[in-house]
Tab-separated table of N, CA and C in Angstrom:
chain	number	residue	atom	x	y	z
A	1	UNK	N	103.919	107.202	111.027
A	1	UNK	CA	103.026	106.452	110.166
A	1	UNK	C	101.697	106.236	110.892
A	2	UNK	N	100.619	106.297	110.170
A	2	UNK	CA	99.304	106.101	110.782
A	2	UNK	C	99.036	104.628	111.010
A	3	UNK	N	98.114	104.363	111.904
A	3	UNK	CA	97.744	102.990	112.238
A	3	UNK	C	96.910	102.376	111.111
A	4	UNK	N	97.081	101.086	110.889
A	4	UNK	CA	96.318	100.374	109.854
A	4	UNK	C	94.817	100.463	110.144
A	5	UNK	N	94.038	100.624	109.107
A	5	UNK	CA	92.581	100.712	109.215
A	5	UNK	C	92.005	99.324	108.985
A	6	UNK	N	91.115	98.908	109.845
A	6	UNK	CA	90.470	97.609	109.744
A	6	UNK	C	89.060	97.836	109.199
A	7	UNK	N	88.727	97.197	108.108
A	7	UNK	CA	87.463	97.440	107.406
A	7	UNK	C	86.246	97.325	108.310
A	8	UNK	N	86.106	96.213	108.995
A	8	UNK	CA	84.873	95.990	109.753
A	8	UNK	C	84.743	96.922	110.944
A	9	UNK	N	85.843	97.241	111.605
A	9	UNK	CA	85.741	98.140	112.756
A	9	UNK	C	85.617	99.596	112.329
A	10	UNK	N	86.004	99.911	111.095
A	10	UNK	CA	85.893	101.289	110.607
A	10	UNK	C	84.471	101.636	110.180
A	11	UNK	N	83.683	100.639	109.813
A	11	UNK	CA	82.304	100.902	109.380
A	11	UNK	C	81.408	101.126	110.592
A	12	UNK	N	80.426	102.024	110.457
A	12	UNK	CA	79.443	102.182	111.536
A	12	UNK	C	78.732	100.847	111.797
A	13	UNK	N	78.304	100.632	113.042
A	13	UNK	CA	77.739	99.354	113.481
A	13	UNK	C	76.651	98.819	112.557
A	14	UNK	N	75.654	99.623	112.206
A	14	UNK	CA	74.546	99.132	111.363
A	14	UNK	C	75.040	98.715	109.985
A	15	UNK	N	75.958	99.478	109.429
A	15	UNK	CA	76.498	99.130	108.112
A	15	UNK	C	77.351	97.868	108.192
A	16	UNK	N	78.125	97.742	109.260
A	16	UNK	CA	78.930	96.533	109.468
A	16	UNK	C	78.028	95.305	109.568
A	17	UNK	N	76.934	95.421	110.322
A	17	UNK	CA	76.002	94.298	110.479
A	17	UNK	C	75.379	93.911	109.142
A	18	UNK	N	74.998	94.900	108.344
A	18	UNK	CA	74.419	94.601	107.018
A	18	UNK	C	75.434	93.898	106.127
A	19	UNK	N	76.660	94.367	106.165
A	19	UNK	CA	77.706	93.741	105.358
A	19	UNK	C	77.970	92.308	105.823
A	20	UNK	N	78.028	92.106	107.126
A	20	UNK	CA	78.311	90.770	107.666
A	20	UNK	C	77.212	89.752	107.354
A	21	UNK	N	76.013	90.235	107.051
A	21	UNK	CA	74.951	89.311	106.635
A	21	UNK	C	75.330	88.583	105.345
A	22	UNK	N	76.243	89.173	104.569
A	22	UNK	CA	76.678	88.573	103.299
A	22	UNK	C	77.931	87.704	103.462
A	23	UNK	N	78.489	87.670	104.657
A	23	UNK	CA	79.761	86.969	104.880
A	23	UNK	C	79.575	85.468	104.953
A	24	UNK	N	80.580	84.773	104.449
A	24	UNK	CA	80.698	83.323	104.592
A	24	UNK	C	82.015	83.066	105.302
A	25	UNK	N	82.013	82.209	106.302
A	25	UNK	CA	83.269	81.878	106.970
A	25	UNK	C	84.009	80.840	106.135
A	26	UNK	N	85.295	81.123	105.883
A	26	UNK	CA	86.136	80.210	105.106
A	26	UNK	C	87.472	80.045	105.820
A	27	UNK	N	88.208	79.023	105.410
A	27	UNK	CA	89.568	78.860	105.927
A	27	UNK	C	90.466	78.390	104.794
A	28	UNK	N	91.750	78.718	104.924
A	28	UNK	CA	92.759	78.332	103.952
A	28	UNK	C	93.914	77.696	104.712
A	29	UNK	N	94.309	76.476	104.343
A	29	UNK	CA	95.479	75.869	104.980
A	29	UNK	C	96.746	76.658	104.630
A	30	UNK	N	97.760	76.524	105.475
A	30	UNK	CA	99.049	77.153	105.216
A	30	UNK	C	99.546	76.773	103.822
A	31	UNK	N	100.145	77.731	103.140
A	31	UNK	CA	100.725	77.578	101.795
A	31	UNK	C	99.684	77.468	100.678
A	32	UNK	N	98.421	77.756	100.955
A	32	UNK	CA	97.397	77.749	99.917
A	32	UNK	C	97.448	79.062	99.140
A	33	UNK	N	97.494	78.973	97.797
A	33	UNK	CA	97.424	80.175	96.971
A	33	UNK	C	95.954	80.562	96.907
A	34	UNK	N	95.626	81.752	97.401
A	34	UNK	CA	94.241	82.217	97.471
A	34	UNK	C	93.824	82.810	96.128
A	35	UNK	N	94.702	83.594	95.531
A	35	UNK	CA	94.468	84.092	94.173
A	35	UNK	C	95.792	84.461	93.539
A	36	UNK	N	95.759	84.593	92.211
A	36	UNK	CA	96.948	84.888	91.421
A	36	UNK	C	96.737	86.201	90.670
A	37	UNK	N	97.800	86.989	90.550
A	37	UNK	CA	97.730	88.235	89.784
A	37	UNK	C	97.180	87.952	88.389
A	38	UNK	N	96.274	88.800	87.939
A	38	UNK	CA	95.671	88.650	86.620
A	38	UNK	C	94.399	87.825	86.615
A	39	UNK	N	94.123	87.119	87.718
A	39	UNK	CA	92.900	86.327	87.807
A	39	UNK	C	91.675	87.210	88.029
A	40	UNK	N	90.511	86.637	87.851
A	40	UNK	CA	89.256	87.368	88.029
A	40	UNK	C	89.035	87.706	89.498
A	41	UNK	N	88.840	88.989	89.760
A	41	UNK	CA	88.605	89.471	91.128
A	41	UNK	C	87.102	89.655	91.322
A	42	UNK	N	86.488	88.685	91.981
A	42	UNK	CA	85.034	88.750	92.165
A	42	UNK	C	84.636	88.616	93.629
A	43	UNK	N	85.625	88.676	94.529
A	43	UNK	CA	85.334	88.530	95.955
A	43	UNK	C	86.427	89.206	96.766
A	44	UNK	N	86.191	89.298	98.054
A	44	UNK	CA	87.212	89.796	98.964
A	44	UNK	C	87.027	89.128	100.315
A	45	UNK	N	88.020	89.293	101.188
A	45	UNK	CA	88.018	88.648	102.487
A	45	UNK	C	88.410	89.648	103.564
A	46	UNK	N	87.927	89.413	104.762
A	46	UNK	CA	88.444	90.075	105.951
A	46	UNK	C	89.040	88.956	106.796
A	47	UNK	N	90.339	89.061	107.039
A	47	UNK	CA	91.056	88.009	107.754
A	47	UNK	C	90.656	88.024	109.225
A	48	UNK	N	90.276	86.866	109.739
A	48	UNK	CA	89.926	86.727	111.154
A	48	UNK	C	91.123	86.263	111.969
A	49	UNK	N	91.922	85.354	111.410
A	49	UNK	CA	93.139	84.894	112.077
A	49	UNK	C	94.105	84.367	111.026
A	50	UNK	N	95.376	84.372	111.380
A	50	UNK	CA	96.392	83.903	110.451
A	50	UNK	C	97.037	85.061	109.703
A	51	UNK	N	97.862	84.704	108.721
A	51	UNK	CA	98.591	85.711	107.954
A	51	UNK	C	98.584	85.344	106.471
A	52	UNK	N	98.521	86.365	105.632
A	52	UNK	CA	98.523	86.218	104.179
A	52	UNK	C	99.617	87.112	103.619
A	53	UNK	N	100.404	86.564	102.700
A	53	UNK	CA	101.410	87.357	101.995
A	53	UNK	C	100.834	87.766	100.648
A	54	UNK	N	100.910	89.051	100.337
A	54	UNK	CA	100.641	89.521	98.981
A	54	UNK	C	101.971	89.451	98.249
A	55	UNK	N	101.955	88.895	97.044
A	55	UNK	CA	103.218	88.756	96.333
A	55	UNK	C	103.103	89.187	94.883
A	56	UNK	N	104.275	89.400	94.297
A	56	UNK	CA	104.378	89.820	92.900
A	56	UNK	C	105.408	88.934	92.228
A	57	UNK	N	105.061	88.408	91.072
A	57	UNK	CA	106.004	87.609	90.278
A	57	UNK	C	106.966	88.585	89.611
A	58	UNK	N	108.274	88.453	89.881
A	58	UNK	CA	109.257	89.368	89.298
A	58	UNK	C	110.072	88.723	88.186
A	59	UNK	N	110.194	87.410	88.229
A	59	UNK	CA	110.803	86.641	87.147
A	59	UNK	C	109.986	85.350	87.057
A	60	UNK	N	110.176	84.559	86.022
A	60	UNK	CA	109.401	83.319	85.928
A	60	UNK	C	109.567	82.394	87.139
A	61	UNK	N	110.676	82.540	87.882
A	61	UNK	CA	110.934	81.630	89.000
A	61	UNK	C	111.044	82.346	90.349
A	62	UNK	N	110.704	83.617	90.394
A	62	UNK	CA	110.874	84.361	91.646
A	62	UNK	C	109.685	85.275	91.930
A	63	UNK	N	109.201	85.162	93.164
A	63	UNK	CA	108.154	86.057	93.659
A	63	UNK	C	108.736	86.841	94.828
A	64	UNK	N	108.238	88.071	95.002
A	64	UNK	CA	108.619	88.833	96.182
A	64	UNK	C	107.354	89.154	96.969
A	65	UNK	N	107.487	89.167	98.288
A	65	UNK	CA	106.375	89.539	99.149
A	65	UNK	C	106.322	91.055	99.215
A	66	UNK	N	105.166	91.621	98.909
A	66	UNK	CA	105.023	93.079	98.935
A	66	UNK	C	104.295	93.556	100.184
A	67	UNK	N	103.580	92.657	100.855
A	67	UNK	CA	102.885	93.026	102.095
A	67	UNK	C	102.472	91.752	102.812
A	68	UNK	N	102.323	91.869	104.111
A	68	UNK	CA	101.801	90.782	104.925
A	68	UNK	C	100.579	91.307	105.656
A	69	UNK	N	99.474	90.572	105.543
A	69	UNK	CA	98.208	90.971	106.155
A	69	UNK	C	97.863	90.011	107.279
A	70	UNK	N	97.187	90.529	108.301
A	70	UNK	CA	96.805	89.704	109.434
A	70	UNK	C	95.389	89.982	109.884
A	71	UNK	N	95.084	89.585	111.098
A	71	UNK	CA	93.720	89.670	111.641
A	71	UNK	C	93.137	91.076	111.473
A	72	UNK	N	91.929	91.110	110.937
A	72	UNK	CA	91.207	92.364	110.729
A	72	UNK	C	91.477	93.029	109.397
A	73	UNK	N	92.516	92.581	108.682
A	73	UNK	CA	92.891	93.232	107.422
A	73	UNK	C	91.990	92.816	106.266
A	74	UNK	N	91.812	93.749	105.349
A	74	UNK	CA	91.104	93.520	104.089
A	74	UNK	C	92.048	92.821	103.129
A	75	UNK	N	91.606	91.715	102.562
A	75	UNK	CA	92.354	91.004	101.528
A	75	UNK	C	91.556	91.107	100.239
A	76	UNK	N	92.078	91.877	99.296
A	76	UNK	CA	91.433	92.018	97.991
A	76	UNK	C	90.610	93.275	97.890
A	77	UNK	N	90.955	94.095	96.908
A	77	UNK	CA	90.162	95.284	96.621
A	77	UNK	C	89.866	95.418	95.132
A	78	UNK	N	90.448	94.553	94.332
A	78	UNK	CA	90.289	94.652	92.877
A	78	UNK	C	88.873	94.345	92.405
A	79	UNK	N	88.053	93.697	93.241
A	79	UNK	CA	86.646	93.422	92.915
A	79	UNK	C	85.842	94.713	92.771
A	80	UNK	N	86.398	95.813	93.278
A	80	UNK	CA	85.685	97.090	93.314
A	80	UNK	C	85.941	97.951	92.078
A	81	UNK	N	86.999	97.651	91.315
A	81	UNK	CA	87.417	98.516	90.214
A	81	UNK	C	87.658	97.719	88.930
A	82	UNK	N	87.136	98.221	87.786
A	82	UNK	CA	87.465	97.573	86.512
A	82	UNK	C	88.976	97.598	86.316
A	83	UNK	N	89.546	96.621	85.700
A	83	UNK	CA	88.970	95.503	84.957
A	83	UNK	C	88.661	94.276	85.826
A	84	UNK	N	88.579	94.430	87.159
A	84	UNK	CA	88.226	93.339	88.081
A	84	UNK	C	89.189	92.154	87.959
A	85	UNK	N	90.485	92.499	88.011
A	85	UNK	CA	91.550	91.496	87.993
A	85	UNK	C	92.491	91.773	89.153
A	86	UNK	N	92.999	90.705	89.762
A	86	UNK	CA	93.922	90.860	90.880
A	86	UNK	C	95.218	91.501	90.417
A	87	UNK	N	95.699	92.477	91.183
A	87	UNK	CA	96.976	93.134	90.885
A	87	UNK	C	98.161	92.355	91.449
A	88	UNK	N	97.925	91.597	92.514
A	88	UNK	CA	98.955	90.809	93.170
A	88	UNK	C	98.445	89.391	93.330
A	89	UNK	N	99.311	88.522	93.777
A	89	UNK	CA	98.896	87.194	94.198
A	89	UNK	C	98.781	87.195	95.715
A	90	UNK	N	98.129	86.179	96.264
A	90	UNK	CA	98.008	86.053	97.719
A	90	UNK	C	98.143	84.594	98.106
A	91	UNK	N	98.925	84.355	99.162
A	91	UNK	CA	99.132	82.999	99.658
A	91	UNK	C	99.026	83.009	101.180
A	92	UNK	N	98.388	81.969	101.716
A	92	UNK	CA	98.266	81.837	103.167
A	92	UNK	C	99.639	81.506	103.740
A	93	UNK	N	100.156	82.364	104.598
A	93	UNK	CA	101.454	82.150	105.232
A	93	UNK	C	101.310	81.185	106.405
A	94	UNK	N	100.118	81.138	106.961
A	94	UNK	CA	99.783	80.225	108.053
A	94	UNK	C	98.333	79.802	107.820
A	95	UNK	N	97.800	78.968	108.676
A	95	UNK	CA	96.369	78.649	108.609
A	95	UNK	C	95.604	79.974	108.709
A	96	UNK	N	94.661	80.199	107.806
A	96	UNK	CA	93.915	81.462	107.777
A	96	UNK	C	92.425	81.178	107.907
A	97	UNK	N	91.774	81.940	108.765
A	97	UNK	CA	90.311	81.951	108.854
A	97	UNK	C	89.874	83.344	108.445
A	98	UNK	N	88.799	83.424	107.654
A	98	UNK	CA	88.390	84.723	107.124
A	98	UNK	C	86.892	84.753	106.852
A	99	UNK	N	86.384	85.970	106.760
A	99	UNK	CA	85.047	86.190	106.223
A	99	UNK	C	85.234	86.428	104.728
A	100	UNK	N	84.469	85.722	103.902
A	100	UNK	CA	84.536	85.899	102.459
A	100	UNK	C	83.256	86.601	102.008
A	101	UNK	N	83.423	87.567	101.093
A	101	UNK	CA	82.297	88.330	100.569
A	101	UNK	C	82.277	88.240	99.055
A	102	UNK	N	81.120	87.986	98.489
A	102	UNK	CA	80.928	87.991	97.044
A	102	UNK	C	80.849	89.448	96.585
A	103	UNK	N	81.739	89.841	95.683
A	103	UNK	CA	81.800	91.229	95.234
A	103	UNK	C	80.501	91.731	94.635
A	104	UNK	N	79.843	90.922	93.793
A	104	UNK	CA	78.594	91.357	93.144
A	104	UNK	C	77.496	91.585	94.182
A	105	UNK	N	77.414	90.711	95.190
A	105	UNK	CA	76.401	90.871	96.235
A	105	UNK	C	76.661	92.133	97.052
A	106	UNK	N	77.927	92.414	97.338
A	106	UNK	CA	78.261	93.627	98.102
A	106	UNK	C	77.960	94.871	97.268
A	107	UNK	N	78.289	94.839	95.982
A	107	UNK	CA	77.976	95.986	95.127
A	107	UNK	C	76.471	96.221	95.038
A	108	UNK	N	75.683	95.147	94.972
A	108	UNK	CA	74.218	95.283	94.958
A	108	UNK	C	73.728	95.906	96.261
A	109	UNK	N	74.311	95.501	97.381
A	109	UNK	CA	73.949	96.087	98.668
A	109	UNK	C	74.304	97.575	98.701
A	110	UNK	N	75.412	97.946	98.099
A	110	UNK	CA	75.827	99.355	98.046
A	110	UNK	C	74.861	100.198	97.222
A	111	UNK	N	74.304	99.618	96.164
A	111	UNK	CA	73.299	100.326	95.361
A	111	UNK	C	72.024	100.503	96.182
A	112	UNK	N	71.660	99.462	96.910
A	112	UNK	CA	70.462	99.488	97.749
A	112	UNK	C	70.623	100.461	98.926
A	113	UNK	N	71.828	100.539	99.469
A	113	UNK	CA	72.114	101.384	100.626
A	113	UNK	C	73.303	102.284	100.294
A	114	UNK	N	73.053	103.436	99.638
A	114	UNK	CA	74.149	104.308	99.199
A	114	UNK	C	75.057	104.795	100.333
A	115	UNK	N	74.536	104.960	101.539
A	115	UNK	CA	75.390	105.380	102.654
A	115	UNK	C	76.395	104.286	103.009
A	116	UNK	N	75.944	103.047	102.969
A	116	UNK	CA	76.862	101.933	103.191
A	116	UNK	C	77.908	101.912	102.082
A	117	UNK	N	77.458	102.100	100.840
A	117	UNK	CA	78.383	102.114	99.705
A	117	UNK	C	79.438	103.196	99.843
A	118	UNK	N	79.032	104.393	100.242
A	118	UNK	CA	79.973	105.487	100.425
A	118	UNK	C	80.957	105.166	101.548
A	119	UNK	N	80.440	104.652	102.660
A	119	UNK	CA	81.315	104.289	103.782
A	119	UNK	C	82.311	103.211	103.375
A	120	UNK	N	81.845	102.214	102.643
A	120	UNK	CA	82.706	101.114	102.221
A	120	UNK	C	83.809	101.609	101.287
A	121	UNK	N	83.444	102.383	100.277
A	121	UNK	CA	84.438	102.883	99.321
A	121	UNK	C	85.430	103.809	100.019
A	122	UNK	N	84.934	104.658	100.904
A	122	UNK	CA	85.822	105.556	101.657
A	122	UNK	C	86.810	104.763	102.517
A	123	UNK	N	86.315	103.741	103.184
A	123	UNK	CA	87.175	102.935	104.046
A	123	UNK	C	88.202	102.169	103.221
A	124	UNK	N	87.787	101.580	102.110
A	124	UNK	CA	88.743	100.882	101.236
A	124	UNK	C	89.797	101.871	100.734
A	125	UNK	N	89.386	103.082	100.371
A	125	UNK	CA	90.346	104.100	99.919
A	125	UNK	C	91.339	104.442	101.026
A	126	UNK	N	90.878	104.557	102.256
A	126	UNK	CA	91.779	104.830	103.383
A	126	UNK	C	92.761	103.677	103.592
A	127	UNK	N	92.277	102.452	103.466
A	127	UNK	CA	93.150	101.281	103.600
A	127	UNK	C	94.226	101.305	102.523
A	128	UNK	N	93.820	101.576	101.278
A	128	UNK	CA	94.792	101.612	100.178
A	128	UNK	C	95.795	102.742	100.369
A	129	UNK	N	95.337	103.898	100.837
A	129	UNK	CA	96.248	105.023	101.086
A	129	UNK	C	97.259	104.660	102.172
A	130	UNK	N	96.814	103.977	103.208
A	130	UNK	CA	97.721	103.554	104.275
A	130	UNK	C	98.758	102.573	103.747
A	131	UNK	N	98.315	101.615	102.936
A	131	UNK	CA	99.260	100.632	102.381
A	131	UNK	C	100.270	101.302	101.467
A	132	UNK	N	99.838	102.292	100.712
A	132	UNK	CA	100.752	103.038	99.848
A	132	UNK	C	101.776	103.799	100.687
A	133	UNK	N	101.329	104.388	101.792
A	133	UNK	CA	102.232	105.107	102.692
A	133	UNK	C	103.283	104.162	103.277
A	134	UNK	N	102.855	102.974	103.694
A	134	UNK	CA	103.785	101.979	104.252
A	134	UNK	C	104.796	101.558	103.183
A	135	UNK	N	104.330	101.314	101.974
A	135	UNK	CA	105.224	100.907	100.881
A	135	UNK	C	106.219	102.016	100.563
A	136	UNK	N	105.744	103.247	100.533
A	136	UNK	CA	106.640	104.383	100.267
A	136	UNK	C	107.715	104.462	101.351
A	137	UNK	N	107.319	104.258	102.597
A	137	UNK	CA	108.283	104.273	103.693
A	137	UNK	C	109.346	103.202	103.536
A	138	UNK	N	108.923	102.003	103.151
A	138	UNK	CA	109.885	100.915	102.936
A	138	UNK	C	110.863	101.244	101.810
A	139	UNK	N	110.339	101.809	100.721
A	139	UNK	CA	111.203	102.176	99.600
A	139	UNK	C	112.201	103.248	100.017
A	140	UNK	N	111.740	104.231	100.778
A	140	UNK	CA	112.641	105.294	101.233
A	140	UNK	C	113.751	104.718	102.112
A	141	UNK	N	113.384	103.810	103.004
A	141	UNK	CA	114.393	103.175	103.860
A	141	UNK	C	115.414	102.410	103.020
A	142	UNK	N	114.899	101.684	102.040
A	142	UNK	CA	115.776	100.857	101.211
A	142	UNK	C	116.762	101.714	100.414
A	143	UNK	N	116.302	102.842	99.895
A	143	UNK	CA	117.147	103.635	99.003
A	143	UNK	C	117.859	104.785	99.682
A	144	UNK	N	117.619	105.005	100.977
A	144	UNK	CA	118.339	106.076	101.668
A	144	UNK	C	119.316	105.530	102.698
A	145	UNK	N	119.369	104.197	102.850
A	145	UNK	CA	120.332	103.599	103.770
A	145	UNK	C	121.722	103.750	103.183
A	146	UNK	N	122.713	104.076	104.027
A	146	UNK	CA	124.090	104.201	103.514
A	146	UNK	C	124.568	102.886	102.905
A	147	UNK	N	125.216	102.997	101.773
A	147	UNK	CA	125.754	101.798	101.113
A	147	UNK	C	127.134	101.490	101.679
A	148	UNK	N	127.415	100.224	101.799
A	148	UNK	CA	128.742	99.804	102.298
A	148	UNK	C	129.729	99.801	101.144
A	149	UNK	N	130.973	99.781	101.463
A	149	UNK	CA	132.057	99.838	100.461
A	149	UNK	C	131.884	98.863	99.316
A	150	UNK	N	132.399	99.231	98.190
A	150	UNK	CA	132.266	98.431	96.971
A	150	UNK	C	133.343	97.388	96.895
């Protein structure tokens, strides 16, 4: 499996600096719901410290964790694609510190600087491809493990 891609370290220095000019430092206490599936996706975060669980509601009373994100990870990509709604929910598993970015401001910067826009979209695509690979691996492990007697 390939190593996880970190958004800010994957961008060239000048593009990273331009993007960070739009960042706001935020924090979320442990157990804070950051966003809910189906909500409006108008921002994203790069986690500086702590852990966030991405989850999916599977029944009215049950959620499952589909991924855990930590320092350097991108939290939220739905701001980049219509219909601009979160596909999963996210909750702070521990105290979280992060850089928060306004999606509209970042998209405007991408129009102004097409090379930054291309780098950003390419990096987000690589992150999503890596997460899909990890999920596929987990599913394969789950369904190829020998079953015990009935």
